[in-house]
Coordinates of C-alpha atoms and ligand atoms in Angstrom, one line a residue:
M29 CA 34.8 127.3 -65.6
N30 CA 32.7 124.5 -66.1
K31 CA 34.4 121.3 -65.2
G32 CA 36.0 120.5 -62.1
F33 CA 37.5 117.5 -60.5
I34 CA 35.3 115.5 -58.2
F35 CA 36.0 111.9 -56.0
D36 CA 32.8 110.9 -55.2
I37 CA 29.0 112.2 -55.1
K38 CA 27.4 110.8 -52.1
R39 CA 23.5 110.8 -51.9
Y40 CA 20.9 110.8 -49.0
A41 CA 23.7 112.2 -46.8
V42 CA 22.3 113.1 -42.9
H43 CA 25.2 114.5 -41.6
D44 CA 26.5 117.2 -43.8
G45 CA 24.2 119.8 -43.1
P46 CA 20.3 120.4 -42.2
G47 CA 17.7 117.9 -43.7
I48 CA 18.2 115.3 -46.3
R49 CA 21.4 116.0 -48.6
T50 CA 23.5 115.2 -51.7
T51 CA 27.2 115.7 -50.9
V52 CA 29.8 116.7 -53.7
F53 CA 33.7 116.1 -52.7
L54 CA 36.0 118.2 -54.7
K55 CA 39.5 116.9 -55.0
G56 CA 41.9 119.0 -53.9
C57 CA 43.1 120.4 -50.8
S58 CA 46.4 122.3 -49.6
L59 CA 46.2 121.1 -45.9
R60 CA 47.5 117.6 -44.4
C61 CA 45.9 117.1 -41.2
W62 CA 47.3 114.0 -39.7
W63 CA 44.0 112.2 -38.9
C64 CA 42.3 112.9 -42.6
H65 CA 39.8 110.4 -43.4
N66 CA 39.2 111.4 -46.7
P67 CA 43.1 111.5 -48.2
E68 CA 41.9 110.4 -51.5
G69 CA 40.7 113.7 -52.1
Q70 CA 44.2 115.6 -50.8
L71 CA 45.8 115.7 -54.5
F72 CA 44.3 118.0 -57.2
E73 CA 44.3 115.5 -59.9
P74 CA 42.7 112.5 -60.1
E75 CA 45.1 109.0 -59.1
L76 CA 45.4 105.4 -59.8
V77 CA 45.3 103.6 -56.6
Y78 CA 46.3 100.1 -56.2
N79 CA 44.6 97.5 -53.4
M80 CA 47.2 94.8 -52.9
N81 CA 45.1 93.0 -50.8
R82 CA 42.3 92.4 -53.2
C83 CA 45.0 91.7 -56.1
R84 CA 45.0 88.1 -57.0
E85 CA 48.2 88.2 -58.9
C86 CA 47.0 87.4 -62.7
K87 CA 49.0 91.0 -64.0
E88 CA 46.7 91.0 -66.6
C89 CA 46.6 94.6 -66.4
I90 CA 50.3 95.0 -67.1
A91 CA 49.2 93.5 -70.7
I92 CA 46.8 95.8 -71.4
C93 CA 47.9 98.7 -70.5
K94 CA 49.7 100.5 -73.7
E95 CA 52.0 103.1 -71.8
D96 CA 53.9 100.2 -70.1
A97 CA 53.4 102.2 -66.9
L98 CA 52.9 98.8 -65.1
S99 CA 55.3 96.2 -64.1
W100 CA 55.7 93.6 -61.6
R101 CA 58.4 93.2 -58.9
K102 CA 56.7 91.0 -56.3
K103 CA 53.8 93.3 -56.7
L104 CA 52.5 95.6 -59.1
V105 CA 54.4 98.7 -59.3
I106 CA 52.6 102.1 -61.1
N107 CA 54.9 104.7 -63.2
K108 CA 53.2 107.3 -62.4
G109 CA 54.8 109.3 -64.8
K110 CA 53.9 107.0 -67.9
C111 CA 50.4 106.4 -66.8
N112 CA 47.9 108.4 -68.5
L113 CA 45.0 108.0 -66.1
C114 CA 43.3 105.9 -69.2
G115 CA 41.2 104.0 -66.5
K116 CA 41.5 100.7 -68.7
C117 CA 43.7 98.3 -66.1
A118 CA 41.1 99.3 -63.4
E119 CA 38.2 99.0 -65.9
N120 CA 39.9 94.8 -66.7
C121 CA 40.6 94.4 -63.1
A122 CA 38.1 91.6 -62.4
S123 CA 39.4 92.0 -58.5
E124 CA 38.9 95.4 -58.1
A125 CA 42.3 95.9 -57.1
L126 CA 42.7 99.1 -59.2
E127 CA 40.6 102.2 -59.1
I128 CA 41.1 105.5 -60.4
I129 CA 39.8 108.3 -57.6
G130 CA 38.7 111.2 -59.1
R131 CA 37.0 112.2 -62.5
E132 CA 36.8 115.4 -64.5
M133 CA 32.7 116.1 -64.3
S134 CA 31.0 119.2 -65.7
V135 CA 28.6 121.5 -63.9
K136 CA 25.6 120.0 -66.0
E137 CA 26.3 116.2 -65.5
I138 CA 26.4 117.3 -61.1
I139 CA 23.5 119.7 -61.5
R140 CA 21.5 116.2 -63.1
E141 CA 22.8 114.0 -59.9
I142 CA 21.8 116.5 -57.5
E143 CA 18.4 117.0 -58.9
K144 CA 17.7 113.6 -58.8
D145 CA 16.8 114.1 -55.1
R146 CA 15.2 117.4 -55.2
I147 CA 12.1 115.8 -53.6
F148 CA 13.7 114.7 -50.5
Y149 CA 15.4 118.0 -50.0
E150 CA 12.1 119.5 -50.3
E151 CA 10.7 117.2 -47.9
S152 CA 13.4 117.4 -45.1
N153 CA 14.6 121.5 -46.0
G154 CA 17.8 119.6 -47.3
G155 CA 19.9 120.3 -50.5
V156 CA 23.5 120.0 -51.5
T157 CA 26.6 120.0 -49.7
F158 CA 30.1 120.6 -51.3
S159 CA 33.2 119.2 -49.5
G160 CA 36.1 117.2 -50.2
G161 CA 39.1 118.1 -50.2
E162 CA 38.8 121.4 -49.7
P163 CA 35.9 122.8 -51.9
L164 CA 37.5 126.1 -51.8
S165 CA 40.3 124.8 -53.7
Q166 CA 38.4 124.6 -57.3
P167 CA 37.1 128.3 -56.6
D168 CA 35.9 129.1 -60.1
F169 CA 34.0 126.3 -60.7
L170 CA 32.4 125.8 -57.0
K171 CA 31.0 129.6 -57.7
V172 CA 29.5 128.4 -61.4
I173 CA 27.9 125.6 -59.5
L174 CA 26.8 127.1 -56.3
R175 CA 25.6 130.0 -58.4
E176 CA 23.1 127.2 -60.6
C177 CA 22.1 126.1 -57.1
T178 CA 20.9 129.2 -56.1
K179 CA 19.1 129.8 -59.1
R180 CA 17.3 126.5 -58.9
K181 CA 16.5 127.2 -55.3
I182 CA 18.6 124.1 -54.0
H183 CA 19.6 124.6 -50.8
T184 CA 24.0 124.9 -50.8
V185 CA 26.2 124.3 -47.9
V186 CA 30.1 124.6 -48.2
D187 CA 31.9 122.5 -45.6
T188 CA 35.5 123.7 -45.6
C189 CA 38.9 124.1 -43.8
G190 CA 38.7 128.1 -44.3
Y191 CA 42.2 127.8 -45.5
A192 CA 41.6 130.3 -49.3
P193 CA 42.5 133.6 -50.2
Q194 CA 39.9 136.3 -49.0
K195 CA 38.8 137.3 -52.5
I196 CA 37.7 133.8 -52.6
I197 CA 35.4 133.9 -50.0
E198 CA 34.1 137.2 -51.0
D199 CA 33.4 135.6 -54.5
I200 CA 31.1 132.7 -53.4
Y201 CA 29.4 133.5 -49.9
S202 CA 26.6 135.2 -51.3
F203 CA 25.6 131.8 -53.2
V204 CA 26.3 130.0 -49.7
N205 CA 23.2 129.5 -47.6
L206 CA 25.3 127.8 -44.9
F207 CA 29.1 127.2 -44.0
L208 CA 30.8 124.0 -42.0
Y209 CA 33.7 126.1 -40.8
D210 CA 36.4 123.7 -39.5
I211 CA 38.5 125.4 -36.4
K212 CA 41.5 122.8 -35.6
I213 CA 44.2 124.5 -33.5
M214 CA 44.6 127.8 -32.0
N215 CA 48.0 128.0 -31.5
D216 CA 49.9 128.5 -35.1
E217 CA 52.9 126.8 -34.5
K218 CA 50.9 123.7 -33.8
H219 CA 48.4 124.3 -36.3
R220 CA 51.7 124.0 -38.7
K221 CA 52.9 121.1 -37.1
Y222 CA 49.5 118.9 -37.7
T223 CA 48.1 120.1 -40.7
G224 CA 50.8 121.6 -42.6
V225 CA 49.7 125.5 -42.4
S226 CA 49.5 128.6 -40.7
N227 CA 45.9 128.9 -39.2
K228 CA 46.2 133.1 -39.8
I229 CA 44.2 132.8 -43.2
I230 CA 41.8 130.8 -41.4
L231 CA 41.1 132.7 -38.6
E232 CA 40.9 135.8 -40.6
N233 CA 38.2 134.1 -43.1
L234 CA 36.0 133.0 -40.4
K235 CA 36.2 136.8 -39.2
Y236 CA 35.4 138.3 -42.8
L237 CA 32.3 135.6 -43.0
V238 CA 30.9 136.8 -39.7
K239 CA 31.3 140.4 -40.4
K240 CA 29.3 139.7 -43.9
G241 CA 26.4 138.0 -41.7
A242 CA 26.8 134.7 -43.1
S243 CA 25.6 131.7 -41.7
I244 CA 27.9 129.4 -40.2
E245 CA 28.2 126.3 -38.0
V246 CA 31.9 125.7 -36.5
R247 CA 33.0 122.4 -36.9
L248 CA 35.6 121.0 -34.3
P249 CA 37.1 117.8 -34.6
I250 CA 38.7 116.0 -31.3
I251 CA 42.0 114.8 -31.5
P252 CA 43.3 112.7 -28.7
G253 CA 46.4 114.2 -27.8
I254 CA 46.4 117.0 -30.2
N255 CA 43.8 119.5 -29.7
D256 CA 41.6 118.0 -27.0
D257 CA 43.4 119.6 -24.1
T258 CA 41.4 122.3 -21.9
N259 CA 43.8 125.2 -23.1
N260 CA 43.0 124.4 -26.4
I261 CA 39.6 124.1 -26.2
N262 CA 39.6 127.6 -23.8
E263 CA 41.1 129.1 -26.7
I264 CA 39.0 128.5 -29.6
A265 CA 36.0 129.0 -27.2
D266 CA 37.3 132.7 -26.6
F267 CA 38.1 133.5 -30.1
L268 CA 34.6 132.5 -31.2
S269 CA 33.0 134.2 -28.6
S270 CA 34.8 136.9 -29.8
L271 CA 33.1 136.9 -32.9
G272 CA 29.8 137.5 -31.7
R273 CA 27.5 136.1 -34.4
I274 CA 28.9 132.2 -34.1
K275 CA 25.9 130.0 -31.7
I276 CA 26.3 126.3 -32.8
I277 CA 29.5 124.3 -32.4
S278 CA 29.4 120.4 -33.8
I279 CA 32.4 118.3 -31.9
L280 CA 33.5 115.9 -34.4
P281 CA 35.3 112.9 -32.2
Y282 CA 38.0 111.3 -33.9
H283 CA 37.8 107.8 -35.5
G284 CA 40.6 105.8 -36.9
A285 CA 38.0 104.7 -40.1
G286 CA 40.1 106.1 -42.5
S287 CA 43.3 104.4 -41.9
E288 CA 42.5 101.7 -44.4
K289 CA 42.5 104.1 -47.3
Y290 CA 46.1 105.3 -46.3
T291 CA 47.3 101.8 -46.8
R292 CA 45.5 101.5 -50.2
L293 CA 47.1 104.9 -51.5
N294 CA 50.3 103.7 -50.1
R295 CA 50.7 106.7 -47.9
R296 CA 51.5 106.6 -44.3
Y297 CA 49.1 107.0 -41.7
R298 CA 50.5 108.8 -38.7
M299 CA 47.4 108.2 -36.5
R300 CA 47.8 104.4 -36.6
N301 CA 48.4 104.0 -32.7
V302 CA 45.7 106.5 -31.7
K303 CA 42.8 105.4 -30.1
N304 CA 39.2 107.0 -30.5
V305 CA 38.1 109.6 -28.1
E306 CA 36.3 108.8 -24.5
K307 CA 33.3 109.4 -24.6
E308 CA 34.0 111.6 -21.0
K309 CA 36.4 113.1 -22.7
I310 CA 33.4 115.0 -25.5
Q311 CA 31.3 115.0 -22.5
E312 CA 33.8 117.2 -20.7
I313 CA 34.7 119.7 -23.5
K314 CA 30.9 120.0 -24.2
E315 CA 30.6 121.6 -21.0
I316 CA 33.2 124.1 -21.5
L317 CA 31.8 125.2 -24.6
E318 CA 28.4 125.3 -23.0
E319 CA 29.4 127.6 -20.3
Y320 CA 30.3 129.9 -23.1
K321 CA 26.4 129.6 -24.0
F322 CA 27.1 127.8 -27.5
K323 CA 24.9 125.5 -28.6
V324 CA 26.8 122.5 -29.0
K325 CA 26.3 119.4 -30.7
I326 CA 28.1 116.1 -31.1
G327 CA 28.7 114.6 -34.4
G328 CA 27.7 116.0 -37.6
Ligands
LIG411 S1 44.4 92.7 -63.0 FE1 43.8 93.3 -60.9 S2 44.1 91.1 -60.1 FE2 45.3 91.3 -62.0 S3 47.3 91.8 -61.4 FE3 46.5 93.4 -62.1 S4 45.6 94.7 -60.6 FE4 45.9 92.4 -59.6
LIG412 S1 45.4 103.8 -66.3 FE1 46.0 103.2 -68.7 S2 47.9 104.3 -69.0 FE2 47.4 104.1 -66.3 S3 48.5 102.3 -66.0 FE3 46.0 101.9 -66.3 S4 45.8 101.4 -67.9 FE4 48.2 101.9 -67.9

């Protein structure tokens, strides 16, 4: 599997693992976390996105589209059944109101991008991070590219929600220098409600990685009113302590920075009225986790 769907490549990233990194965002995720700040990474395929606020209503895109996929009903309407994602409308829209999110890239092309910053990785002990979406949702492609990075002695990080069949984890873990592993909610019913899936596989996969001696930093997004209660924090800390080898937890305070993306994608953002987390709350959670002897970082 030498090709995969990518929706972004970010150079000089400093919050996605140690040192200076290139972060490659793979498309597709099975979770639907209410607070997701990368909703453009959720679908597995590329998509055409229309930003009404930028549109100057010239309607030139309608004339350009050979598939008759665009029409006008007070605003531009995309017929996804007809659109073949050729991108011609987006290329020609002077207002940049249309955009194709996601493109197919080969391992070779991505390696070329990654290699551009090798000198920075070497000077800062950085490397490459695979994020998403959920990188494990393109397992064959991820494995090939991780293996290639390992061959080239480039430090690899996989930033994951851990939701994947264990066989996939088994297949890739030996090519991963560090997992950034999200844990959100211990109560399974609540986990299903706020992410769309059970947490059972996620917790089992973390246990498996610990058993295999993988290097892991847990990431704990703190979402007001959803998982910031003392009960949940204590349950998470109890579980992680029981595993024995988890030393570092990064607290990621919720921020509503992704909300505008939902408007662009024409999707509902359920967190619209939720405020950012207060500093006092973060401090309180940090202190609880420190009582369990974890090293706690705030932010990535
Ligand atoms: S070409 Fe761009 S600005 Fe013009 S109608 Fe289409 S989306 Fe709007
Ligand atoms: S991406 Fe291509 S097929 Fe789809 S609406 Fe634009 S021009 Fe038409």
